[in-house]
Amino acid sequence: MKLKPNELKEFLDEKYELYNKPSFIESDPISVPHRFSKKEDIEIAAFFAATLAWGQRPTIIRNAMKLMELMDDAPHEYILSSNKNDWKAFSKFAHRTFNGIDAMYFIQSLQQVYKTKGGLEKAFSAKGDMYNKLIGFREVFLGKQPGRTAKHVADVSKNASAKRLNMFLRWMVRKDNKGVDFGIWNSVSAAELYCPIDLHSGRVARKLGLLKRTQNDWKAVDELTQNLRKIDAKDPIKYDFALFGLGVFEKF
C-alpha cells in the first residue's frame, strides 16, 4: 500500500484517534495498571503486565491480575514489606515460560530498586539515548547472576526488539490526556521512545512502507521508529495505537 507522506500521516492520525480511547483499555493488558491510582502501584502493575504480554490477551490480563492478587492488590506496599517466606506464594505461578522462580526474582529485584535506586523511573535514568537506558536498566534490574530470569528482560545489546519494555515505557511516559497511557514519568520524553513491534504491527508497518527489515529485532525497531519520527518528531510512538489497531482489529 503506497501512500504519499501527507496521506500516510493523515491515515495514521485517523487510526491513532480511533484506537487511543478509554474503550481500548478493557481488552488490553494496560487494564491491569488502570486498576490503581498511586504512581508506584501503577508502574509496578504495568511492569508485570507488560512482562507477561505475549500470547492471548485475555490470558495475559488474567495472569497479571493473579500476580496483583498475590500481592494483596497493593503491589508497592507488598514489594517494600514482603520477604522470602511471603514469596513462596508465587511458587506455582506460570505464564508461558515466566514461572514462579521468575516472579520471585522480579519481586526481589523490584524491592532493591525501590529501596536503593529510588524506584522504577530512576532505574531507567542511565545517561544517553533510550538504547543506553534500556541497557542500563537491565544491568540494574538483573544484577550479576540472574539465571533463567535473564531471558525475561530484553537485551537490546544483543539486538532484542524489547517489545514489552518499549510498551511499558509508552504507558509510563506518553502524556496526551486521552485516558489510555498514564504519562506519570517526567524523566523521559515521548520523543525518546521506541515503537513496540510484534507480528501484527510489524506486518502493518511493512505494508505501509514504514519498515523494510524482515526480522522483528532492534534494528527493525530503530528503522520503524526513525520513520515514525519523520511523521511526528515529538510523539512518534502514538502511532503504535494505529499499527496495533490495524493489525489486530482490522487484520490490515
CSV table of N, CA, C and O in Angstrom, one decimal, residues 10-67:
chain,number,residue,atom,x,y,z
A,10,GLU,N,-2.0,11.4,7.5
A,10,GLU,CA,-3.4,11.6,7.7
A,10,GLU,C,-4.1,10.2,8.1
A,10,GLU,O,-4.9,10.2,9.0
A,11,PHE,N,-3.7,9.2,7.4
A,11,PHE,CA,-4.2,7.8,7.6
A,11,PHE,C,-3.8,7.4,9.1
A,11,PHE,O,-4.7,6.9,9.8
A,12,LEU,N,-2.6,7.5,9.4
A,12,LEU,CA,-2.1,7.1,10.8
A,12,LEU,C,-2.7,7.9,11.9
A,12,LEU,O,-3.1,7.4,12.9
A,13,ASP,N,-2.9,9.2,11.6
A,13,ASP,CA,-3.5,10.1,12.6
A,13,ASP,C,-5.0,9.7,12.9
A,13,ASP,O,-5.5,9.6,14.0
A,14,GLU,N,-5.7,9.3,11.8
A,14,GLU,CA,-7.0,8.9,11.9
A,14,GLU,C,-7.2,7.6,12.7
A,14,GLU,O,-8.0,7.5,13.6
A,15,LYS,N,-6.2,6.7,12.5
A,15,LYS,CA,-6.3,5.4,13.2
A,15,LYS,C,-5.9,5.6,14.7
A,15,LYS,O,-6.4,4.9,15.6
A,16,TYR,N,-4.9,6.5,14.9
A,16,TYR,CA,-4.5,6.8,16.3
A,16,TYR,C,-5.7,7.3,17.1
A,16,TYR,O,-5.9,6.9,18.2
A,17,GLU,N,-6.4,8.3,16.5
A,17,GLU,CA,-7.6,8.8,17.2
A,17,GLU,C,-8.7,7.8,17.4
A,17,GLU,O,-9.4,7.8,18.4
A,18,LEU,N,-8.8,6.8,16.5
A,18,LEU,CA,-9.8,5.8,16.6
A,18,LEU,C,-9.5,4.8,17.7
A,18,LEU,O,-10.5,4.4,18.4
A,19,TYR,N,-8.3,4.5,17.9
A,19,TYR,CA,-7.9,3.4,18.9
A,19,TYR,C,-7.4,4.0,20.2
A,19,TYR,O,-7.5,3.3,21.2
A,20,ASN,N,-7.0,5.2,20.3
A,20,ASN,CA,-6.5,5.8,21.5
A,20,ASN,C,-7.6,6.4,22.3
A,20,ASN,O,-7.7,7.6,22.5
A,21,LYS,N,-8.5,5.5,22.8
A,21,LYS,CA,-9.7,5.9,23.6
A,21,LYS,C,-9.8,4.9,24.8
A,21,LYS,O,-9.3,3.8,24.8
A,22,PRO,N,-10.5,5.4,25.9
A,22,PRO,CA,-10.6,4.5,27.0
A,22,PRO,C,-11.3,3.2,26.7
A,22,PRO,O,-11.0,2.2,27.4
A,23,SER,N,-12.1,3.1,25.7
A,23,SER,CA,-12.7,1.8,25.3
A,23,SER,C,-11.7,0.8,24.9
A,23,SER,O,-11.9,-0.4,24.9
A,24,PHE,N,-10.4,1.2,24.6
A,24,PHE,CA,-9.3,0.3,24.2
A,24,PHE,C,-8.8,-0.4,25.4
A,24,PHE,O,-8.3,-1.5,25.3
A,25,ILE,N,-9.0,0.2,26.6
A,25,ILE,CA,-8.4,-0.3,27.8
A,25,ILE,C,-8.8,-1.7,28.2
A,25,ILE,O,-8.0,-2.6,28.5
A,26,GLU,N,-10.1,-2.0,28.2
A,26,GLU,CA,-10.7,-3.2,28.8
A,26,GLU,C,-10.1,-4.5,28.2
A,26,GLU,O,-9.8,-5.4,29.0
A,27,SER,N,-9.8,-4.5,26.9
A,27,SER,CA,-9.3,-5.8,26.3
A,27,SER,C,-7.8,-5.8,26.2
A,27,SER,O,-7.2,-6.7,25.6
A,28,ASP,N,-7.1,-4.8,26.8
A,28,ASP,CA,-5.6,-4.7,26.7
A,28,ASP,C,-5.0,-4.9,28.0
A,28,ASP,O,-5.6,-4.6,29.1
A,29,PRO,N,-3.7,-5.4,28.1
A,29,PRO,CA,-3.0,-5.6,29.3
A,29,PRO,C,-2.9,-4.3,30.1
A,29,PRO,O,-2.7,-4.3,31.4
A,30,ILE,N,-3.0,-3.1,29.5
A,30,ILE,CA,-2.9,-1.8,30.2
A,30,ILE,C,-4.1,-1.7,31.2
A,30,ILE,O,-4.0,-0.9,32.1
A,31,SER,N,-5.1,-2.5,31.1
A,31,SER,CA,-6.2,-2.5,32.0
A,31,SER,C,-5.7,-2.9,33.4
A,31,SER,O,-6.4,-2.5,34.4
A,32,VAL,N,-4.7,-3.7,33.5
A,32,VAL,CA,-4.2,-4.1,34.9
A,32,VAL,C,-3.7,-2.9,35.7
A,32,VAL,O,-4.2,-2.7,36.8
A,33,PRO,N,-2.7,-2.1,35.2
A,33,PRO,CA,-2.3,-0.9,36.0
A,33,PRO,C,-3.4,0.1,36.1
A,33,PRO,O,-3.4,0.9,37.1
A,34,HIS,N,-4.4,0.1,35.2
A,34,HIS,CA,-5.5,1.1,35.3
A,34,HIS,C,-6.4,0.8,36.6
A,34,HIS,O,-7.3,1.6,36.9
A,35,ARG,N,-6.2,-0.3,37.2
A,35,ARG,CA,-6.9,-0.5,38.5
A,35,ARG,C,-6.4,0.3,39.7
A,35,ARG,O,-7.0,0.3,40.7
A,36,PHE,N,-5.3,0.9,39.5
A,36,PHE,CA,-4.6,1.6,40.6
A,36,PHE,C,-4.5,3.1,40.3
A,36,PHE,O,-4.6,3.6,39.2
A,37,SER,N,-4.3,3.8,41.4
A,37,SER,CA,-4.2,5.3,41.3
A,37,SER,C,-2.8,5.8,41.8
A,37,SER,O,-2.4,6.9,41.4
A,38,LYS,N,-2.2,5.1,42.7
A,38,LYS,CA,-0.9,5.5,43.2
A,38,LYS,C,0.2,5.3,42.2
A,38,LYS,O,0.2,4.2,41.6
A,39,LYS,N,1.1,6.2,42.0
A,39,LYS,CA,2.1,6.1,41.0
A,39,LYS,C,2.9,4.8,41.1
A,39,LYS,O,3.0,4.1,40.0
A,40,GLU,N,3.4,4.4,42.2
A,40,GLU,CA,4.2,3.2,42.4
A,40,GLU,C,3.4,2.0,42.1
A,40,GLU,O,3.9,1.0,41.5
A,41,ASP,N,2.1,1.9,42.5
A,41,ASP,CA,1.3,0.8,42.2
A,41,ASP,C,1.1,0.6,40.7
A,41,ASP,O,1.1,-0.5,40.1
A,42,ILE,N,0.8,1.8,40.0
A,42,ILE,CA,0.6,1.8,38.6
A,42,ILE,C,1.8,1.2,37.9
A,42,ILE,O,1.7,0.4,37.0
A,43,GLU,N,3.0,1.8,38.2
A,43,GLU,CA,4.2,1.3,37.4
A,43,GLU,C,4.6,-0.1,37.7
A,43,GLU,O,5.1,-0.8,36.8
A,44,ILE,N,4.4,-0.6,38.9
A,44,ILE,CA,4.7,-2.0,39.2
A,44,ILE,C,3.7,-2.9,38.5
A,44,ILE,O,4.1,-3.9,37.9
A,45,ALA,N,2.4,-2.6,38.6
A,45,ALA,CA,1.4,-3.4,37.9
A,45,ALA,C,1.7,-3.4,36.4
A,45,ALA,O,1.6,-4.4,35.7
A,46,ALA,N,2.1,-2.2,35.9
A,46,ALA,CA,2.3,-2.1,34.4
A,46,ALA,C,3.5,-2.9,34.0
A,46,ALA,O,3.6,-3.5,33.0
A,47,PHE,N,4.6,-2.9,34.9
A,47,PHE,CA,5.8,-3.6,34.6
A,47,PHE,C,5.5,-5.1,34.5
A,47,PHE,O,6.0,-5.8,33.6
A,48,PHE,N,4.7,-5.6,35.4
A,48,PHE,CA,4.4,-7.1,35.4
A,48,PHE,C,3.5,-7.4,34.2
A,48,PHE,O,3.7,-8.4,33.5
A,49,ALA,N,2.5,-6.5,34.0
A,49,ALA,CA,1.5,-6.8,32.9
A,49,ALA,C,2.3,-6.8,31.5
A,49,ALA,O,2.0,-7.6,30.6
A,50,ALA,N,3.2,-5.8,31.4
A,50,ALA,CA,4.0,-5.7,30.1
A,50,ALA,C,4.9,-6.9,30.0
A,50,ALA,O,5.1,-7.5,28.9
A,51,THR,N,5.5,-7.4,31.1
A,51,THR,CA,6.4,-8.5,31.1
A,51,THR,C,5.7,-9.8,30.6
A,51,THR,O,6.2,-10.6,29.9
A,52,LEU,N,4.4,-9.9,31.0
A,52,LEU,CA,3.6,-11.1,30.6
A,52,LEU,C,3.0,-11.0,29.2
A,52,LEU,O,2.3,-11.9,28.8
A,53,ALA,N,3.2,-9.8,28.6
A,53,ALA,CA,2.4,-9.5,27.4
A,53,ALA,C,2.9,-10.3,26.1
A,53,ALA,O,3.4,-9.7,25.2
A,54,TRP,N,2.7,-11.6,26.2
A,54,TRP,CA,2.8,-12.4,24.9
A,54,TRP,C,1.9,-13.5,25.0
A,54,TRP,O,1.7,-14.1,26.1
A,55,GLY,N,1.2,-13.8,23.9
A,55,GLY,CA,0.1,-14.8,23.9
A,55,GLY,C,-1.2,-14.1,23.8
A,55,GLY,O,-1.3,-13.0,23.3
A,56,GLN,N,-2.3,-14.8,24.2
A,56,GLN,CA,-3.6,-14.3,24.1
A,56,GLN,C,-3.9,-13.3,25.2
A,56,GLN,O,-3.6,-13.5,26.3
A,57,ARG,N,-4.4,-12.1,24.7
A,57,ARG,CA,-4.6,-11.0,25.7
A,57,ARG,C,-5.5,-11.3,26.9
A,57,ARG,O,-5.1,-10.9,28.0
A,58,PRO,N,-6.6,-12.1,26.7
A,58,PRO,CA,-7.3,-12.4,27.9
A,58,PRO,C,-6.5,-13.2,29.0
A,58,PRO,O,-6.6,-13.0,30.2
A,59,THR,N,-5.6,-14.1,28.5
A,59,THR,CA,-4.8,-14.9,29.4
A,59,THR,C,-3.7,-14.0,30.0
A,59,THR,O,-3.4,-14.1,31.2
A,60,ILE,N,-3.2,-13.1,29.3
A,60,ILE,CA,-2.2,-12.1,29.8
A,60,ILE,C,-2.8,-11.3,31.0
A,60,ILE,O,-2.3,-11.2,32.0
A,61,ILE,N,-4.0,-10.8,30.7
A,61,ILE,CA,-4.7,-10.0,31.7
A,61,ILE,C,-5.0,-10.8,32.9
A,61,ILE,O,-4.8,-10.4,34.1
A,62,ARG,N,-5.6,-12.0,32.7
A,62,ARG,CA,-5.9,-12.9,33.8
A,62,ARG,C,-4.7,-13.2,34.7
A,62,ARG,O,-4.8,-13.2,36.0
A,63,ASN,N,-3.6,-13.6,34.1
A,63,ASN,CA,-2.4,-13.9,34.9
A,63,ASN,C,-1.8,-12.7,35.5
A,63,ASN,O,-1.2,-12.8,36.7
A,64,ALA,N,-1.8,-11.6,34.9
A,64,ALA,CA,-1.3,-10.4,35.5
A,64,ALA,C,-2.1,-10.0,36.7
A,64,ALA,O,-1.6,-9.6,37.8
A,65,MET,N,-3.4,-10.2,36.6
A,65,MET,CA,-4.4,-9.9,37.7
A,65,MET,C,-4.1,-10.9,38.9
A,65,MET,O,-4.1,-10.5,40.1
A,66,LYS,N,-3.7,-12.1,38.5
A,66,LYS,CA,-3.4,-13.1,39.6
A,66,LYS,C,-2.1,-12.7,40.3
A,66,LYS,O,-2.1,-12.8,41.6
A,67,LEU,N,-1.2,-12.1,39.7
A,67,LEU,CA,0.0,-11.6,40.3
A,67,LEU,C,-0.3,-10.5,41.3
A,67,LEU,O,0.2,-10.4,42.4
